PDB file of C-alpha atoms in Angstrom:
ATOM      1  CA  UNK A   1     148.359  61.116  96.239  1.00  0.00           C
ATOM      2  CA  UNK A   2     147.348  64.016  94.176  1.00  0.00           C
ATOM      3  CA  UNK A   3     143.689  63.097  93.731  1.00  0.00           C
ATOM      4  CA  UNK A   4     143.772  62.200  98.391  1.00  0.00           C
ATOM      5  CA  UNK A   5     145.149  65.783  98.686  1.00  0.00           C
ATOM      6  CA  UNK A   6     142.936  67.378  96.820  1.00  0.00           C
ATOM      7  CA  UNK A   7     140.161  65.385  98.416  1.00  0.00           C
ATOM      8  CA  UNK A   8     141.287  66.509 101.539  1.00  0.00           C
ATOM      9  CA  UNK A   9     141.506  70.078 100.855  1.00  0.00           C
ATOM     10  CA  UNK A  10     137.859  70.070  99.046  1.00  0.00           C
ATOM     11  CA  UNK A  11     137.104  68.497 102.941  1.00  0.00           C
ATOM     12  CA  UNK A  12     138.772  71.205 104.483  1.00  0.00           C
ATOM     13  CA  UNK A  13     137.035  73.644 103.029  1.00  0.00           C
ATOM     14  CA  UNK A  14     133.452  72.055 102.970  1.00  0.00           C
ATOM     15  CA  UNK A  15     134.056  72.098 106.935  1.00  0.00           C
ATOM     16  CA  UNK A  16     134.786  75.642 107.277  1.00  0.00           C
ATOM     17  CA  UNK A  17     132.123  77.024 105.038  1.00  0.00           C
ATOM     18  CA  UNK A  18     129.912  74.184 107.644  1.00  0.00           C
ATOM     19  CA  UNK A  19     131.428  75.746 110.781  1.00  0.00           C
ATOM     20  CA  UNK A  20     131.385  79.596 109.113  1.00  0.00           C
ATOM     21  CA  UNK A  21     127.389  78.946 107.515  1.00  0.00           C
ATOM     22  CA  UNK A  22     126.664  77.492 111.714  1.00  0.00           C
ATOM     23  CA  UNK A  23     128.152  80.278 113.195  1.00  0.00           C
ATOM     24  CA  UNK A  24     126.505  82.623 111.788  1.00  0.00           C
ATOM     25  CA  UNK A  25     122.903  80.877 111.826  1.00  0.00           C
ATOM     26  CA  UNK A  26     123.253  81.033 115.932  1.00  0.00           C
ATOM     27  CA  UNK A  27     124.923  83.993 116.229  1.00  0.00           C
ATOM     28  CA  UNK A  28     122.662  86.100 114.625  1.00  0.00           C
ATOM     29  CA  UNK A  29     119.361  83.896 116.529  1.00  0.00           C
ATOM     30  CA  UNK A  30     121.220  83.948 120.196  1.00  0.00           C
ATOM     31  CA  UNK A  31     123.511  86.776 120.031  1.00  0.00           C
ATOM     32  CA  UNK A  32     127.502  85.911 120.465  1.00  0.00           C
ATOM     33  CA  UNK A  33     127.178  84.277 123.821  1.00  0.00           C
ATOM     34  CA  UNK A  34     126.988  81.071 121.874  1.00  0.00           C
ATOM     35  CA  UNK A  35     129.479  78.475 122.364  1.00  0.00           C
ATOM     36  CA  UNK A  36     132.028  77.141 119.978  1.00  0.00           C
ATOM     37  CA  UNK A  37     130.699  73.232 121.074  1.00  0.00           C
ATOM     38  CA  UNK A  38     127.413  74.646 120.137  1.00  0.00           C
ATOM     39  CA  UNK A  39     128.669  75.959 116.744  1.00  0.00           C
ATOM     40  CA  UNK A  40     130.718  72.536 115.994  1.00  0.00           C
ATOM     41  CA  UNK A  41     127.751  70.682 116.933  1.00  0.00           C
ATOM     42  CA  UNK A  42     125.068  72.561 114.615  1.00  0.00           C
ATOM     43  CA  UNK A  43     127.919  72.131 111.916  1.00  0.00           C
ATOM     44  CA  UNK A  44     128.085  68.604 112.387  1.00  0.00           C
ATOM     45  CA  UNK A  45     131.716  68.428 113.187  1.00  0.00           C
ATOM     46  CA  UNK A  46     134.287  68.159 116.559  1.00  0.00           C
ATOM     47  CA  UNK A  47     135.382  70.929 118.586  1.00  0.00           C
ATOM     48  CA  UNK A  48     138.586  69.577 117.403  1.00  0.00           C
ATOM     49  CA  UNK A  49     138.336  70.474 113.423  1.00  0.00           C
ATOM     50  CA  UNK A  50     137.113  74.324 114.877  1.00  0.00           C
ATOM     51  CA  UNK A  51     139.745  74.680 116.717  1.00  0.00           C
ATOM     52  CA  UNK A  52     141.849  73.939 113.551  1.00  0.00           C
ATOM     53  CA  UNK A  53     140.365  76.395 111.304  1.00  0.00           C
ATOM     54  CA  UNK A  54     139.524  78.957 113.730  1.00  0.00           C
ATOM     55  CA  UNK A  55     142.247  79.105 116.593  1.00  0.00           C
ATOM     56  CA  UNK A  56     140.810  81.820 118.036  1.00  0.00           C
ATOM     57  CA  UNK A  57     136.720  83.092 118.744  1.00  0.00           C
ATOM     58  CA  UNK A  58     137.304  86.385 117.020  1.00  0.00           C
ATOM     59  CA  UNK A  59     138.494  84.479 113.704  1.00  0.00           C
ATOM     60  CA  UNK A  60     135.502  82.732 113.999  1.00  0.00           C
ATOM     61  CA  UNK A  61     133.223  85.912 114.582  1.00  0.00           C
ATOM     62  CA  UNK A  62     134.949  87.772 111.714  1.00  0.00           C
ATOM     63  CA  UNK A  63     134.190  85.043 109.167  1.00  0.00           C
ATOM     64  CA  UNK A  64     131.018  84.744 110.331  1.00  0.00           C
ATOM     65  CA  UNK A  65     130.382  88.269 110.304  1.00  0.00           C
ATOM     66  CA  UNK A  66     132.161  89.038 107.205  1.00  0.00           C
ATOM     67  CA  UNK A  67     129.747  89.589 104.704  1.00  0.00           C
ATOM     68  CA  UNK A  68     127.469  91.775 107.108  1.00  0.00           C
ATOM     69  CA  UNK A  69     130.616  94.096 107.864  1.00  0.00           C
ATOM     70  CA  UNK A  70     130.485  94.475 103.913  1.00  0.00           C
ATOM     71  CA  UNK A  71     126.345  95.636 104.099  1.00  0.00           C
ATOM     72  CA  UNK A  72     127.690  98.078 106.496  1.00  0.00           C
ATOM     73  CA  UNK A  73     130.651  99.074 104.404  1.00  0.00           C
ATOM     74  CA  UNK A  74     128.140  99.252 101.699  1.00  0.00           C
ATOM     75  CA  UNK A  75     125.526 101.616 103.672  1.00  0.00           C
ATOM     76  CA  UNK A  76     128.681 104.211 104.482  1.00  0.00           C
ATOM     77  CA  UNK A  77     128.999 104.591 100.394  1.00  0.00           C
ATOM     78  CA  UNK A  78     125.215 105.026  99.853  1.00  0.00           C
ATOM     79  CA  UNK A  79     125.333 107.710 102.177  1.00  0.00           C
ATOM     80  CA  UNK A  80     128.429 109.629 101.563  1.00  0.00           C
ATOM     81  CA  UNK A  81     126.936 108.894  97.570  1.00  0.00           C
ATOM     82  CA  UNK A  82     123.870 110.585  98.701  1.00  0.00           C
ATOM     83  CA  UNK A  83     123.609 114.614  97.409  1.00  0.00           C
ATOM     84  CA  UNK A  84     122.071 115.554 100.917  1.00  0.00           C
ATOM     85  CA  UNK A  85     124.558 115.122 103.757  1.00  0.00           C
ATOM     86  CA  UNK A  86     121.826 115.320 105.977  1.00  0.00           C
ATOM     87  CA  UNK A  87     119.436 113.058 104.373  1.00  0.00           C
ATOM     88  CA  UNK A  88     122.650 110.610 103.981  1.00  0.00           C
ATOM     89  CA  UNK A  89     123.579 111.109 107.640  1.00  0.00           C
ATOM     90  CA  UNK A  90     119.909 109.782 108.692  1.00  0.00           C
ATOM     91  CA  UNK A  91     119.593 107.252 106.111  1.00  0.00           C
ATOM     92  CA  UNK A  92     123.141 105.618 107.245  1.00  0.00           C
ATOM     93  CA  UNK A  93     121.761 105.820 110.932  1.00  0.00           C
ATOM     94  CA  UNK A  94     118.774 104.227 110.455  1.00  0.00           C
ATOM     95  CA  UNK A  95     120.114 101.664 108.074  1.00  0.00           C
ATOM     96  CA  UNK A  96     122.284 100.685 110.597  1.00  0.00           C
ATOM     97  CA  UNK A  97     120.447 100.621 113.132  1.00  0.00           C
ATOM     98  CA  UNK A  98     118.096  98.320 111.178  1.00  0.00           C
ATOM     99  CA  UNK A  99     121.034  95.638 110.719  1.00  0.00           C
ATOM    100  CA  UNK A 100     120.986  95.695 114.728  1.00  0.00           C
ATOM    101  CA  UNK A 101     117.489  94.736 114.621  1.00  0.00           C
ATOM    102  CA  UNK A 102     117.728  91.936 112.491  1.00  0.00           C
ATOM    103  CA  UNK A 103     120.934  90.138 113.736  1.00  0.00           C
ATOM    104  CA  UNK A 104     121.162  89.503 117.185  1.00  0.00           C
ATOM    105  CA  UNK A 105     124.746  88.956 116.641  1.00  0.00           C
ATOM    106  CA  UNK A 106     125.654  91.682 114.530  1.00  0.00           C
ATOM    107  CA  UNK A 107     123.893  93.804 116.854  1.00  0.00           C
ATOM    108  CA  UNK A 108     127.280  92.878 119.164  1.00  0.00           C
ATOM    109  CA  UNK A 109     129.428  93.322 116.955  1.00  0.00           C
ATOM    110  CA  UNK A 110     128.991  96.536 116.129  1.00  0.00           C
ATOM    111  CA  UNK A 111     129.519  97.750 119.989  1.00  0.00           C
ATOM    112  CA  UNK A 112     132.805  95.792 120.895  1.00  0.00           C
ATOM    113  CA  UNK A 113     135.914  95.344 118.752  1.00  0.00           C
ATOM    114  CA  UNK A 114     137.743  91.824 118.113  1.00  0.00           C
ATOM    115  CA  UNK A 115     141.425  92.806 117.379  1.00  0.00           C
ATOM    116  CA  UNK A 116     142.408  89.384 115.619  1.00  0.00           C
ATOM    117  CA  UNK A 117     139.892  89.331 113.324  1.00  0.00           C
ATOM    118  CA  UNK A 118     141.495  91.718 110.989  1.00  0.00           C
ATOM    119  CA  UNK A 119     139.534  91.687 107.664  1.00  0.00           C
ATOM    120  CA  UNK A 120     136.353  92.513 110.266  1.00  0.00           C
ATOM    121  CA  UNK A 121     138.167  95.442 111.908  1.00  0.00           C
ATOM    122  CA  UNK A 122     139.892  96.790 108.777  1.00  0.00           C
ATOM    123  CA  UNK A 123     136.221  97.608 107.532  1.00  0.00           C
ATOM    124  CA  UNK A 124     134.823  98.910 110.631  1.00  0.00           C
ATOM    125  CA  UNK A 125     137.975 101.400 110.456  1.00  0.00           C
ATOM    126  CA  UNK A 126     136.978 102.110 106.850  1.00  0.00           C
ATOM    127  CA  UNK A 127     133.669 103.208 107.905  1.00  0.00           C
ATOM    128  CA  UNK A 128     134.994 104.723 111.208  1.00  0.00           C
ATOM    129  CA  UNK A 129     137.399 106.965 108.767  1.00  0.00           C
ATOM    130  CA  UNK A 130     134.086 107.839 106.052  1.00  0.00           C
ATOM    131  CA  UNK A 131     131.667 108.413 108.842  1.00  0.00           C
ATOM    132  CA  UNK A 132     134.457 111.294 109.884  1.00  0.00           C
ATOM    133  CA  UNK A 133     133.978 112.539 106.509  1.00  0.00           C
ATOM    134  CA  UNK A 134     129.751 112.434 106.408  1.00  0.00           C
ATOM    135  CA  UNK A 135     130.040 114.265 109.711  1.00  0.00           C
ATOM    136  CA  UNK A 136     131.796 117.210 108.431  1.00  0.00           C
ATOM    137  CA  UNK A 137     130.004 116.958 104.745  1.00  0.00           C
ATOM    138  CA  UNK A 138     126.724 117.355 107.207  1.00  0.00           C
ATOM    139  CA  UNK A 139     128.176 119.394 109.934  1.00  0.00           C
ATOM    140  CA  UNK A 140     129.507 121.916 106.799  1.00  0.00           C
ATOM    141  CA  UNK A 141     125.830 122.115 105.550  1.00  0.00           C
ATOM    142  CA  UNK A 142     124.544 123.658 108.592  1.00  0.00           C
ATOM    143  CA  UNK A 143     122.299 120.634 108.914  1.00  0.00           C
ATOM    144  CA  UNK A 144     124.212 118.231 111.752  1.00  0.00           C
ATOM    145  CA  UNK A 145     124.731 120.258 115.228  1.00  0.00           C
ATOM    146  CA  UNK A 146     128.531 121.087 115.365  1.00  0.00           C
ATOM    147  CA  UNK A 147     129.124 119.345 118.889  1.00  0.00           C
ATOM    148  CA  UNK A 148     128.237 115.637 117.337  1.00  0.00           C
ATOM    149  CA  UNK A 149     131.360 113.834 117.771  1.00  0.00           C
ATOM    150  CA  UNK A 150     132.944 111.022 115.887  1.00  0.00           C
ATOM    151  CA  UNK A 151     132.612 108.423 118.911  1.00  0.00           C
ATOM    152  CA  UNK A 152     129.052 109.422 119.547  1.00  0.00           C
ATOM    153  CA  UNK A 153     128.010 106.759 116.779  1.00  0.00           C
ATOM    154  CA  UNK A 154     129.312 104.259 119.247  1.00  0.00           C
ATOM    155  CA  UNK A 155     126.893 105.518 122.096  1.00  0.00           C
ATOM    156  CA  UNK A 156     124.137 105.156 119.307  1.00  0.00           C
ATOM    157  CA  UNK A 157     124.769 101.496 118.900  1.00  0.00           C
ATOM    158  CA  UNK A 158     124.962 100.448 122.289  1.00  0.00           C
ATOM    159  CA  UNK A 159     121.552 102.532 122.844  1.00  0.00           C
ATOM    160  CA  UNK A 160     119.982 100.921 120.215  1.00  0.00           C
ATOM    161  CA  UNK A 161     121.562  97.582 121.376  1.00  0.00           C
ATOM    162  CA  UNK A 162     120.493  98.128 124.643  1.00  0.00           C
ATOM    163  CA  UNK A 163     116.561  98.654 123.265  1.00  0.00           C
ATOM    164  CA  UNK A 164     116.995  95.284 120.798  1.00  0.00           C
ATOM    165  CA  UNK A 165     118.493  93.198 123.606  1.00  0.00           C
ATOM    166  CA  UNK A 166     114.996  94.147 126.008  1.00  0.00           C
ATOM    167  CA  UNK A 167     112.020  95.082 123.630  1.00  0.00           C
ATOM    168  CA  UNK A 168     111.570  91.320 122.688  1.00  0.00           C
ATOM    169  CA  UNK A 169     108.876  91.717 120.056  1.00  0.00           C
ATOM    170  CA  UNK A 170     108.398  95.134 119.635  1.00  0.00           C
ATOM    171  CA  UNK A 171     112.312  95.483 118.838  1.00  0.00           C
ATOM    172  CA  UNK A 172     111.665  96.928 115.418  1.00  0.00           C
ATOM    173  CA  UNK A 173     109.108  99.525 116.551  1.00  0.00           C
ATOM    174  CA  UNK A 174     111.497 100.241 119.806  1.00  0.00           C
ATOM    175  CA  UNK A 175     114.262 100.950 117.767  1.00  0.00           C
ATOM    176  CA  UNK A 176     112.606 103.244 115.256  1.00  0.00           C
ATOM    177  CA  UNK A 177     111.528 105.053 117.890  1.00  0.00           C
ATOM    178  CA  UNK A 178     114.390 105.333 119.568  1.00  0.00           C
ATOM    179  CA  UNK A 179     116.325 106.206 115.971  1.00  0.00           C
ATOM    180  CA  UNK A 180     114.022 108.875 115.620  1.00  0.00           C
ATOM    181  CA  UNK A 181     114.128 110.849 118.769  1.00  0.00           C
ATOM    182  CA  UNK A 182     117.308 110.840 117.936  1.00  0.00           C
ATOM    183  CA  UNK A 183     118.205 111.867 114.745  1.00  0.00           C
ATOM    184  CA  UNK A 184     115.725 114.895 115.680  1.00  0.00           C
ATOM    185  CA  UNK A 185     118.283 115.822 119.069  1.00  0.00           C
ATOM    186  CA  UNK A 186     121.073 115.884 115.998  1.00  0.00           C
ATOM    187  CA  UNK A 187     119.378 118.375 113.806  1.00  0.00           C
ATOM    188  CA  UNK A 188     121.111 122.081 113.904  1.00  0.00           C
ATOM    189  CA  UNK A 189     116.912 123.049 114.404  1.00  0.00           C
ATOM    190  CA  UNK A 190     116.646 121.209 117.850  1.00  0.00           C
ATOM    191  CA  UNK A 191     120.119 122.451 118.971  1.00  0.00           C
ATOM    192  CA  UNK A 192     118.469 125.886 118.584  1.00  0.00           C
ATOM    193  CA  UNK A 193     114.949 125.120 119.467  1.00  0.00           C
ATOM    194  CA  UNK A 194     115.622 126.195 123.251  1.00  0.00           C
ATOM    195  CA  UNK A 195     116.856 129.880 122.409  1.00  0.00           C
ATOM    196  CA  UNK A 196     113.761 130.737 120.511  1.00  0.00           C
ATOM    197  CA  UNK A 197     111.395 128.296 122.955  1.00  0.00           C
ATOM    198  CA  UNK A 198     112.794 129.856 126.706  1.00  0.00           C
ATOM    199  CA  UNK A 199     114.141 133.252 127.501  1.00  0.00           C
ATOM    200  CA  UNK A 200     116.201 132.376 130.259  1.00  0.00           C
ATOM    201  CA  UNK A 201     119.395 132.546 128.451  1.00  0.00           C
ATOM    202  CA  UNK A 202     121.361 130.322 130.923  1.00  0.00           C
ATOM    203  CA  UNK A 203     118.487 127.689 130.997  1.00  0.00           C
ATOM    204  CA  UNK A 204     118.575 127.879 127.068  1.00  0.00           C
ATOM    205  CA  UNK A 205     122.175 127.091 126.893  1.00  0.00           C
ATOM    206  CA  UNK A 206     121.521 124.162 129.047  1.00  0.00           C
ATOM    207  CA  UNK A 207     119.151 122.721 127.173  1.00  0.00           C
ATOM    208  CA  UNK A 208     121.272 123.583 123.973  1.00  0.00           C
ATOM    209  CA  UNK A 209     124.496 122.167 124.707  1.00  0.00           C
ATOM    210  CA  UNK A 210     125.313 118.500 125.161  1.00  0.00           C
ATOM    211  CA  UNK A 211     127.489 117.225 127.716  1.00  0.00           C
ATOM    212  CA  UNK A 212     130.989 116.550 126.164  1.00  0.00           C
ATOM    213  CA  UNK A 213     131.413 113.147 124.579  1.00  0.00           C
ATOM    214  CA  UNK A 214     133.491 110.170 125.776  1.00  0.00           C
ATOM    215  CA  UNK A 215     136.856 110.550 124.218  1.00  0.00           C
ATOM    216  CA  UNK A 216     137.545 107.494 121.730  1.00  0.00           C
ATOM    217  CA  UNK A 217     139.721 106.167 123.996  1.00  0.00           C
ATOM    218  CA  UNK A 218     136.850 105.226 126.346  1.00  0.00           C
ATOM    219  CA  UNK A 219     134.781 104.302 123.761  1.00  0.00           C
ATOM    220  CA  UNK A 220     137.332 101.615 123.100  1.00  0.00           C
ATOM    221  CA  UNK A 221     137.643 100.468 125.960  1.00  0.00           C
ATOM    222  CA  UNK A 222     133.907 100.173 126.599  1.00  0.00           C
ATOM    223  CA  UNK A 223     134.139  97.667 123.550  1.00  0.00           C
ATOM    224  CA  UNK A 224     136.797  95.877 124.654  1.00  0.00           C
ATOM    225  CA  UNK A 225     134.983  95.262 127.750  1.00  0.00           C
ATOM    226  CA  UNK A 226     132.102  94.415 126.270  1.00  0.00           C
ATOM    227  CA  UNK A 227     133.437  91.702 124.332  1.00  0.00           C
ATOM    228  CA  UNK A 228     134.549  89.893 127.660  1.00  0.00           C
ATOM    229  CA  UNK A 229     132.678  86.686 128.026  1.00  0.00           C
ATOM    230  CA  UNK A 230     132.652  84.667 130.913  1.00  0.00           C
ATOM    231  CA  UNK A 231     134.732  80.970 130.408  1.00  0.00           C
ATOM    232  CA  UNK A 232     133.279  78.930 128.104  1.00  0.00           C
ATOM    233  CA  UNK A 233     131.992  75.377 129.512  1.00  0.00           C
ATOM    234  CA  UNK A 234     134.938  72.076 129.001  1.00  0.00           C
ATOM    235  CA  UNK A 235     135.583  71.427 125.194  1.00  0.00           C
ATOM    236  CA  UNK A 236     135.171  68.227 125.687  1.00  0.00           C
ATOM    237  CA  UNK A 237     132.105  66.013 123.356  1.00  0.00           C
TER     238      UNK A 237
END
């Protein structure tokens, strides 16, 4: 009975790390509109034996996405490690931004939230809490412009999303690009730039100031809502 259990359990876990390894092979090709059949297919097991390991999709998103959330974890230390908030600031950006290029999936990820996958979410709020604290190391070296808001990393992501999900091809360049501009709108130097540039004080001001951000609240919502697929097709082989 002993050496059956153990049999069993070495099965058990051989089929998750099949379903986890599949998972994450077509999410990051095809984005997260994949379907769980599709999944237990590529892994070579029933929709059944999924379902058993991973009740829900966002258990089966966070394991998949797991070690990814980690690079990302990881990026937030290298720049909070870095002696230049600013240059650490742009260097987490762009990093970032770079994981969207390369993973269709994770690309999703980082714009919506999946509140039962809770080793996933506990280190997006541990970034969430240290980019707070790069913002004010940057912000406090008169580098970052003092209206940049927490939640306006969020609108970054789904920019940059947005520019992955249509550029086909030139995604990488597209995204640089796009990364670039705007790091250079974030700069204390281009928050200034229309005083010196215009002497219409009013229309300086204008160009100065950006509109106030979406409080986190929204934000959240705008994930949540993003996350909503539409029904996947019958379970059934």
């Amino acid at each position: 009975m002993t050496g059956d259990g153990q049999r069993m359990r070495a099965d058990a876990r051989r089929n998750r790390d099949r379903i986890v390894e599949a998972a994450r092979e077509l999410f990051t090709q095809h984005g997260l509109s994949v379907s769980t059949n599709e999944v237990a297919r590529h892994a070579g097991v029933g929709i059944a034996t999924l379902l058993r390991r991973f009740p829900t999709r966002d258990e089966l998103v966070g394991a998949a996405f797991f070690p990814k959330m980690t690079g990302y974890r990881d990026a937030m230390s290298a720049a909070l490690a870095d002696p230049d908030p600013w240059h650490g600031f742009c260097r987490f950006i762009e990093t970032v931004c770079g994981m969207q290029v390369a993973d269709l999936g994770f690309t999703e990820v980082l714009t919506r939230t999946f509140p039962t996958a809770r080793a996933l979410e506990s280190q997006r709020d541990e970034v969430a809490a240290d980019f707070g604290r790069l913002i004010g190391r940057a912000q406090a070296a008169g580098r970052l412009r003092a209206d940049f808001a927490h939640q306006d990393l969020v609108v970054i992501l789904m920019a940059n999303a947005g520019v992955v999900a249509s550029s086909g091809p030139a995604a990488e360049v597209a995204s640089r690009r796009l990364v670039g501009y705007l790091l250079r709108s974030f700069a204390v130097d281009a928050a200034h730039a229309a005083d010196a540039a215009d002497a219409d004080a009013d229309a300086a001001a204008a160009h100065a100031e950006l509109p106030p951000p979406p409080s986190r609240t929204a934000m959240y919502r705008a994930m949540l809502r993003l996350r909503t697929a539409p029904p996947e097709p019958d379970s059934s082989p």
